[in-house]
XYZ file of C-alpha atoms in Angstrom:
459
model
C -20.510 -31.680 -7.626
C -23.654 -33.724 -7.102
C -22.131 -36.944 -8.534
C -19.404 -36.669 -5.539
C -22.365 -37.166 -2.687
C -23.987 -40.207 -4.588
C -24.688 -42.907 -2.664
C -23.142 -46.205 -3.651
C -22.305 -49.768 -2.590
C -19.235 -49.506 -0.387
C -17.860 -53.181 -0.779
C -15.228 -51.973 -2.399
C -13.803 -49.634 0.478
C -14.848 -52.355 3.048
C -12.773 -55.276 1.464
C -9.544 -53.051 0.336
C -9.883 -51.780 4.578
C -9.015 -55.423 4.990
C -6.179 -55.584 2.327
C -4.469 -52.672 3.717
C -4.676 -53.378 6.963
C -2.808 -56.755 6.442
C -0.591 -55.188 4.062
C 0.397 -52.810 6.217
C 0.618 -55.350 9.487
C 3.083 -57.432 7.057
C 5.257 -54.164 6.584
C 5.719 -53.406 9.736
C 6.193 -56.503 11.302
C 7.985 -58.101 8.381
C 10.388 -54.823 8.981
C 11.334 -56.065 12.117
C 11.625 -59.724 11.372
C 14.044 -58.816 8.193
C 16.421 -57.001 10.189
C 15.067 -53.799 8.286
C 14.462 -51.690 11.315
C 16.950 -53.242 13.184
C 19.693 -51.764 10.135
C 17.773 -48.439 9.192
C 16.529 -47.099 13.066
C 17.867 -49.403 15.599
C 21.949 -49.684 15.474
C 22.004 -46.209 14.742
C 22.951 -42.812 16.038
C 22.369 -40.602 13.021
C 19.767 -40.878 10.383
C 19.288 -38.634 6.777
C 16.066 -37.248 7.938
C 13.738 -35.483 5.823
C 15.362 -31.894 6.469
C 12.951 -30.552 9.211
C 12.698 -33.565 10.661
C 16.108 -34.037 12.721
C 14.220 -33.697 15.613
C 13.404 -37.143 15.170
C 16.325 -38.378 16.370
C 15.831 -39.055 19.355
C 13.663 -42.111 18.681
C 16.987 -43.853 17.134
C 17.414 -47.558 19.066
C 15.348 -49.908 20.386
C 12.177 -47.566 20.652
C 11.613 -48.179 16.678
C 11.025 -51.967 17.655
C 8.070 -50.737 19.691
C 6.935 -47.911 17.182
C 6.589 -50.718 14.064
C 4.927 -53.460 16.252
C 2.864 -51.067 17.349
C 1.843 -49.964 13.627
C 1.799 -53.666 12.617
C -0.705 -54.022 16.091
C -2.685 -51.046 14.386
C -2.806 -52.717 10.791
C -4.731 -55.902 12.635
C -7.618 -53.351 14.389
C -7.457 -51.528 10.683
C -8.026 -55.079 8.998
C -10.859 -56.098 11.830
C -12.501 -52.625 11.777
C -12.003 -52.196 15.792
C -11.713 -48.489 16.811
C -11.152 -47.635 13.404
C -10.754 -44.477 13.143
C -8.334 -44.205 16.315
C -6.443 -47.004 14.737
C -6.343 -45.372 11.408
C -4.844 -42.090 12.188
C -2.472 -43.109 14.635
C -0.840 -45.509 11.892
C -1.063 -42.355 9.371
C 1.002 -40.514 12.160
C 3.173 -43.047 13.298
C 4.079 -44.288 9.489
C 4.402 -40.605 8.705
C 6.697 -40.147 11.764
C 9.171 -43.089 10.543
C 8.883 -42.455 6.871
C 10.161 -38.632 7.554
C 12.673 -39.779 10.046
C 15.163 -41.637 7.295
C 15.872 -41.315 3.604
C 18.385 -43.498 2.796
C 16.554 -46.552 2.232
C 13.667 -44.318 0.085
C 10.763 -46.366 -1.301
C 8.542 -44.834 -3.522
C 5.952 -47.540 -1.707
C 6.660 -46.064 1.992
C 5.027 -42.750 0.453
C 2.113 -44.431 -1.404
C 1.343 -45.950 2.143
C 1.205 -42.349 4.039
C -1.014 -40.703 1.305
C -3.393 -43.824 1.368
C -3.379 -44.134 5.001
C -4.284 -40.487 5.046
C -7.224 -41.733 3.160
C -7.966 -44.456 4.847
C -8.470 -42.246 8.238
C -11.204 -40.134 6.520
C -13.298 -42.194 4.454
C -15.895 -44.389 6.167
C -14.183 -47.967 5.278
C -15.512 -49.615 9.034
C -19.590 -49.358 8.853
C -19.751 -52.456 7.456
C -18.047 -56.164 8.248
C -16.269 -54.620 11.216
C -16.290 -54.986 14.934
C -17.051 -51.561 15.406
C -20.047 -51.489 13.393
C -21.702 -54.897 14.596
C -21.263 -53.161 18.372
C -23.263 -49.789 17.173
C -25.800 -50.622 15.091
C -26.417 -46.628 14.368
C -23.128 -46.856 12.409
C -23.625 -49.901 10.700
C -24.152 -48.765 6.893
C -23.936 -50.869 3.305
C -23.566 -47.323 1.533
C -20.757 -44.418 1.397
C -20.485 -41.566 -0.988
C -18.946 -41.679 -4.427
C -16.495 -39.190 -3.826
C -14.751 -42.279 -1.007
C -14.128 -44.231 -4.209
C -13.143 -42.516 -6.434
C -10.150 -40.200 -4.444
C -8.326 -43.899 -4.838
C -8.942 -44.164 -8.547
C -7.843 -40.508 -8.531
C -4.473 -41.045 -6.820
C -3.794 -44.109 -8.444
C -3.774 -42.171 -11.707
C -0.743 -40.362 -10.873
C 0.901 -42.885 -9.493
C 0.761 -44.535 -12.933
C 0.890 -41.552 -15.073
C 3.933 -39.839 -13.701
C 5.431 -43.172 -13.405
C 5.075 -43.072 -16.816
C 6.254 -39.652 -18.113
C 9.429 -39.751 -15.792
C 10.689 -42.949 -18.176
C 10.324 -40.825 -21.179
C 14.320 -40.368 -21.073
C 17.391 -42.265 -23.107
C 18.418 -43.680 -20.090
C 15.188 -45.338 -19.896
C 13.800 -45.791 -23.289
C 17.320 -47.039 -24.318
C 17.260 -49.589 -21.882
C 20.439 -48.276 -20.104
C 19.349 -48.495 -16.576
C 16.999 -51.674 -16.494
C 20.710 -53.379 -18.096
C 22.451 -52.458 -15.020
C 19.551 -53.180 -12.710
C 18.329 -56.657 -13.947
C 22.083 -57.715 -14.071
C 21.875 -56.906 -10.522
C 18.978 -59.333 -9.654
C 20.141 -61.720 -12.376
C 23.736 -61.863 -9.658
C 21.001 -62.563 -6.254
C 19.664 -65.079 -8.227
C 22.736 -67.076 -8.853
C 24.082 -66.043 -5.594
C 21.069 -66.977 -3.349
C 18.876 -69.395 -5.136
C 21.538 -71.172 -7.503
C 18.872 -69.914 -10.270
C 21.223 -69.614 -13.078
C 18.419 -70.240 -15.867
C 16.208 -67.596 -14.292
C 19.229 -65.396 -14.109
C 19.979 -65.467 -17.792
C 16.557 -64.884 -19.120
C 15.950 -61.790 -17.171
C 19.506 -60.099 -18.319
C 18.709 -61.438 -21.987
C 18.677 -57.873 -24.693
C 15.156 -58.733 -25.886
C 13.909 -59.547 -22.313
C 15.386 -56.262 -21.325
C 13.910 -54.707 -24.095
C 10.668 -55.745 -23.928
C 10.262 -54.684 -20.310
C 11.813 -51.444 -20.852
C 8.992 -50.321 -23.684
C 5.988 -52.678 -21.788
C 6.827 -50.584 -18.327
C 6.246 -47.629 -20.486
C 2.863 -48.823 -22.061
C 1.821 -50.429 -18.626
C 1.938 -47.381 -16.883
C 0.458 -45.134 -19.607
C -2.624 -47.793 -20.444
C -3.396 -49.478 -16.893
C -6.005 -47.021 -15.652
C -7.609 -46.230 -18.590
C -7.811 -49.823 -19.276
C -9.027 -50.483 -16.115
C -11.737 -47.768 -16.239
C -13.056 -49.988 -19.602
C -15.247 -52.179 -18.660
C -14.853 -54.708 -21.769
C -11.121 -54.777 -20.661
C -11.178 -54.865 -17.033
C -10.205 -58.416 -16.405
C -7.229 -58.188 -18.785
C -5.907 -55.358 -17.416
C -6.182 -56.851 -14.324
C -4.825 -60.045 -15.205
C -2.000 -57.969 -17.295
C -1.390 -55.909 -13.908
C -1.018 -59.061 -11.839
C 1.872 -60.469 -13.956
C 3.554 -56.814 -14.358
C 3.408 -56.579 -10.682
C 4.180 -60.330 -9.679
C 7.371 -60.149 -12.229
C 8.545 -57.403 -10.610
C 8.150 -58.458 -6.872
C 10.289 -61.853 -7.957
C 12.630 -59.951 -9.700
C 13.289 -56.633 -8.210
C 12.550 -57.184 -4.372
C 10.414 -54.050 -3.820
C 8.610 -55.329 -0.806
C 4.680 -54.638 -0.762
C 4.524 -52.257 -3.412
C 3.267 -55.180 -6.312
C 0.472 -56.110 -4.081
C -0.340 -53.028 -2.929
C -1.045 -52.016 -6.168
C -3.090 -54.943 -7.105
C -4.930 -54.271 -3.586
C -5.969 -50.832 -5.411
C -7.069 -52.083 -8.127
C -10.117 -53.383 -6.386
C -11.384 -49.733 -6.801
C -12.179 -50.226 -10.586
C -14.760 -53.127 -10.640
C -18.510 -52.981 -10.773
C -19.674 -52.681 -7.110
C -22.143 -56.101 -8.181
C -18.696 -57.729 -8.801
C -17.007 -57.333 -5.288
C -19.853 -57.407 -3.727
C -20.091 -60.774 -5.099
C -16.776 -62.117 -4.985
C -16.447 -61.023 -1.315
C -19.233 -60.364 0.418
C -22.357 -62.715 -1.030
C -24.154 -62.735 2.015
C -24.465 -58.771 1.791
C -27.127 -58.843 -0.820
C -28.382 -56.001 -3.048
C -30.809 -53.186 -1.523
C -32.308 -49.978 -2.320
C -30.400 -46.660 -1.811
C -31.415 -44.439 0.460
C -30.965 -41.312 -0.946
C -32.937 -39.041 1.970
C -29.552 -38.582 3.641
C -28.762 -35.284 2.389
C -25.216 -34.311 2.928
C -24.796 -30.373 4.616
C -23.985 -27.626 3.185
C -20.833 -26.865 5.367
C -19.786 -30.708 5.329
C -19.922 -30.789 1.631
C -18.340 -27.490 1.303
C -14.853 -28.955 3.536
C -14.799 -32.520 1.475
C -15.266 -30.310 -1.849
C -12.017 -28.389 -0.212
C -10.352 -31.420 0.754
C -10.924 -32.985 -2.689
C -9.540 -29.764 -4.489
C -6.311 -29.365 -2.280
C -5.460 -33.005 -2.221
C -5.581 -33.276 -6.025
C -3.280 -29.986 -6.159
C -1.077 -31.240 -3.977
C -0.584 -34.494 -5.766
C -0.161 -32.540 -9.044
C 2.103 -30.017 -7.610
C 4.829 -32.866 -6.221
C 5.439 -34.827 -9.633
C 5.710 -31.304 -11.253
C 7.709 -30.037 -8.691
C 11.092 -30.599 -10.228
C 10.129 -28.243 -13.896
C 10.337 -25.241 -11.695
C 13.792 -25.573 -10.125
C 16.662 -25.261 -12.608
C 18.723 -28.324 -13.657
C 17.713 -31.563 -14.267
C 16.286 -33.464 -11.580
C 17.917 -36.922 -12.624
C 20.941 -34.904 -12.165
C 20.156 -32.521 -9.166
C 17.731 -34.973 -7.148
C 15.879 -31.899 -6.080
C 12.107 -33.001 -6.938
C 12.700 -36.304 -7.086
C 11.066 -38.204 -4.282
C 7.267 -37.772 -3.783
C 6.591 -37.677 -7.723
C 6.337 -41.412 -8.390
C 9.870 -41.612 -10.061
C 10.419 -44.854 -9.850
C 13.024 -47.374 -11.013
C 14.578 -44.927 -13.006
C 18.327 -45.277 -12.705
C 21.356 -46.358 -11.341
C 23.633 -43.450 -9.776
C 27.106 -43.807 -8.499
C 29.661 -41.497 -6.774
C 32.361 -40.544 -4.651
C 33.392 -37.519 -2.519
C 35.943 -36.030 0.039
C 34.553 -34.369 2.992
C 37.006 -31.998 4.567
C 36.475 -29.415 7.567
C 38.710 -26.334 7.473
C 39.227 -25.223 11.839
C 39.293 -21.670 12.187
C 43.479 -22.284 12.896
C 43.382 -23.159 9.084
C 44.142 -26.526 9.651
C 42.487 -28.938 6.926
C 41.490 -32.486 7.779
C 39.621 -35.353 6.257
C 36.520 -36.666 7.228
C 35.967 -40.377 6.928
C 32.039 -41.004 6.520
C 32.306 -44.592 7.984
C 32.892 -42.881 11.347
C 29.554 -41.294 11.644
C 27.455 -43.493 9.551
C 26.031 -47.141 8.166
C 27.493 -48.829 5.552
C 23.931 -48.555 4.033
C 23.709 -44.379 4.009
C 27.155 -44.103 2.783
C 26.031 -44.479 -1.118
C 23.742 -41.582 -0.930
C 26.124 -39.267 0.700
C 27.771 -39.226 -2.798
C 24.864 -39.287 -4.963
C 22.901 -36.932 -3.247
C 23.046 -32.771 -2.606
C 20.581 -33.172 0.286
C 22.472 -35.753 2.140
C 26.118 -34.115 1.813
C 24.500 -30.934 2.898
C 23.066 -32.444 6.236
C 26.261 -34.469 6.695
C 28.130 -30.921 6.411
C 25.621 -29.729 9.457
C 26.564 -33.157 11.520
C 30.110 -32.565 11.399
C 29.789 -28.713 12.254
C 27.786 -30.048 15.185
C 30.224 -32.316 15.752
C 33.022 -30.377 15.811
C 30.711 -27.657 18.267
C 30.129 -30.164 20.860
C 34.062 -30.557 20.752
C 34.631 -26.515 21.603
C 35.725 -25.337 17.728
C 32.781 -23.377 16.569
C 33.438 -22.066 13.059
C 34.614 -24.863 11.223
C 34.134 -25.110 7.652
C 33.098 -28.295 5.502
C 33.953 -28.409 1.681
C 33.208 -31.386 -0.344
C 36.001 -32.255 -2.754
C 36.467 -34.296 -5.430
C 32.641 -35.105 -5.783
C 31.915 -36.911 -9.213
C 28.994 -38.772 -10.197
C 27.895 -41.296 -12.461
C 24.236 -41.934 -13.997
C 23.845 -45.893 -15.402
C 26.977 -46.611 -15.519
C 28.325 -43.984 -17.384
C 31.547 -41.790 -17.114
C 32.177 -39.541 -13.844
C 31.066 -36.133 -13.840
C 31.710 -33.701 -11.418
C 29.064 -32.767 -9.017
C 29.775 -30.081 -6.669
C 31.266 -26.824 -6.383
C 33.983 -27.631 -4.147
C 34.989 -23.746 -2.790
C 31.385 -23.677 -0.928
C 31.434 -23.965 2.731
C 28.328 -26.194 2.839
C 28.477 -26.050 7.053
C 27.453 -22.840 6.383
C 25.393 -22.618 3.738
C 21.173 -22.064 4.034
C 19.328 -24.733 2.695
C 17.148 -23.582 0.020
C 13.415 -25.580 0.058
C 11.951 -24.593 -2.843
C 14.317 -23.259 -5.089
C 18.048 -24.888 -6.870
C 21.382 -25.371 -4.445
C 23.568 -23.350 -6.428
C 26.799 -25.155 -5.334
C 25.735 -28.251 -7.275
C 27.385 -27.994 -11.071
C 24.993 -27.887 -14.418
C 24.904 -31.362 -15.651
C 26.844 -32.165 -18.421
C 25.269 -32.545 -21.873
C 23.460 -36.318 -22.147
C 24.938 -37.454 -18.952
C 22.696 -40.051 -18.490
C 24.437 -41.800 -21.979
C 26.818 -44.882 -21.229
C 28.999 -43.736 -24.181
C 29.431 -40.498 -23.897
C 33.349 -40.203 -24.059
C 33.308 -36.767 -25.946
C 31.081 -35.159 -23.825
C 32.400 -32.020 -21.291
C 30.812 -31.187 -17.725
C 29.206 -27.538 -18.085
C 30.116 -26.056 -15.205
């Protein structure tokens, strides 16, 4: 445990401080300027919340303008090192509090941004080339301790890696879903930049093919590669046109450079220090700092539960029954990205304690925008079940009952299956955190296929 408490150049921790900080100041803001939080927080009354986390909801409207200038405000002291660590963990709050507060516009990216902003608040990134440490000298520092480096390396790995294992599926491999999804740029293309050229080479077989079996080797090889010194500077050269393709053609905000920001964590500290800070120089470590006992003893802790944690999320969805590409349950926080295209549709009706049976229409308590996940997912029609029962509360009829009917699903484009069991009162039915909803139906056999005509729906 030694080699965690070397001393080491921290270049690499000072310049990616500056990265994230204007990554994450062009998030927040940008979020605003796009209409993003104006859509998702703003002309809303009702948000899917990360069950737990309706209490939230009381922050809907123009308070999320302040909350994301604020953050953005907080990514510019990040970037400049001013009151650091203040500025660090309030973003890791206030990013955590808006990431938990809606679901239906789910990034994969907006969790990647908590976990490393969680980092970012407890390693030392502002000792050096920061306006904290050039007004106390006695924290001014040109070292840190291995361990600050390489948690990033460390969560980066799983990024990649389950990135990588959750593709191993026909819908993946056999290049079902990136079909219906690069058909979908190719149509923004033509429709927005009159790119017709562009639009037909991304939506051509071998194109599609090529990036279906490269995001598969990518995501398998990029660490390891990167680890290498001898190839390095491919892999980072290889990483900048995976990631660059994919921000043209797939619109996933920061994410691309957010990884490339990370990858900073992989050179030679001679190399950044270097490239970005020349004037820094090299010096002697000073290894008389020993670290104590009891300090070492709660980042060894740290270090151990972190890394459980992050192996514990991807793996999740192996100890629940059903698929997860069927059942969602597992899904998010496990770096599943890009993975398919879902479809559905669904009848909501509430049963009043007269017997009387009556139809919910979804467009009267929600966005245009949430209304495609009500369909596709268990944990969204459950909570919409709870807001109508509260609904109909508020409105004096207390034991109303909400059955979902009709519900079928589709996975890239294939047939309609159906989805859920539709003789369970969901209104008032527990929510089960760790374990399988019963009331969603066994997936049929190779759903995810496009022509699977023959196949039944196990219920």
């Amino acid at each position: 445990m030694n080699y965690l408490f070397d001393k080491v150049d921290n270049s690499k921790l000072v310049i990616f401080r500056v990265f994230f900080g204007l990554l994450v100041t062009i998030e927040c803001w940008g979020a605003i300027a796009t209409g993003w939080v104006k859509e998702t927080l703003v002309d809303t009354t009702y948000t899917f919340t990360f069950i737990g986390f309706e209490w939230t909801q009381f922050l809907l409207g123009d308070t999320m303008y302040a909350i994301y200038a604020i953050m953005g405000a907080l990514g510019v002291l990040i970037m400049l090192g001013a009151f650091y660590k203040a500025a660090a963990w309030s973003f890791f709050l206030l990013w955590g509090l808006t990431y938990f507060m809606q679901k239906s516009h789910y990034n994969n990216h907006y969790y990647l941004l908590w976990v490393v902003a969680l980092l970012m608040a407890i390693v030392p990134a502002h000792r050096y080339m920061s306006i904290d440490s050039n007004f106390n000298a006695r924290l001014r520092s040109m070292i840190t301790e291995r361990w600050t480096i390489n948690i990033f390396k460390i969560q980066i790995f799983f990024v990649y890696f389950f990135a990588a294992v959750a593709k191993l599926y026909p819908g993946w491999y056999e290049h079902r879903f990136l079909q219906i999804r690069m058909a979908s740029s190719a149509q923004w293309f033509r429709d927005k930049m009159n790119l017709d050229w562009f639009a037909d080479f991304i939506t051509q077989p071998s194109i599609i093919q090529f990036l279906t079996w490269g995001g598969i080797f990518f995501d398998f090889l990029i660490v390891p590669l990167l680890l290498f010194k001898p190839t390095r500077k491919i892999a980072f050269l290889a990483a900048a046109i995976f990631h660059i393709f994919n921000s043209i053609t797939l619109q996933i905000g920061i994410f691309p450079y957010f990884a490339l920001a990370l990858c900073i964590f992989f050179f030679d500290n001679d190399e950044v220090r270097n490239w970005f800070l020349p004037w820094k120089g090299r010096f002697a470590l000073n290894d008389s700092e020993l670290v104590k006992p009891v300090r070492r003893a709660w980042i060894q802790g740290f270090i151990l539960i972190f890394i459980a944690i992050q192996l514990y999320l991807p793996l999740r969805h192996w100890l629940i029954p059903g698929d997860v590409l069927w059942t969602e349950e597992g899904h998010r926080k496990a770096w599943r990205m890009m993975l398919r295209s879902k479809t559905g549709m669904a009848n909501f009706v509430v049963v009043t304690p007269d017997g009387e049976s009556r139809y919910i229409q979804p467009g009267d308590y929600l966005r245009p925008h949430q209304i495609p996940g009500l369909y596709t997912k268990p944990d969204h029609m459950w909570q919409f079940a709870q807001k109508i029962k509260q609904d109909f509360s508020q409105k004096g009829q207390q034991e109303v009952q909400v059955y979902v009917k009709n519900s079928m699903v589709s996975i890239n484009g294939g047939p309609m299956h159906p989805f859920i069991n539709d003789s369970v009162d969901l209104a008032n039915t527990k929510w089960r955190y760790f374990g399988q909803q019963s009331w969603i139906l066994s997936e049929p056999e190779n759903y995810y296929y496009k022509d699977q005509s023959t196949s039944q729906p196990n219920r």
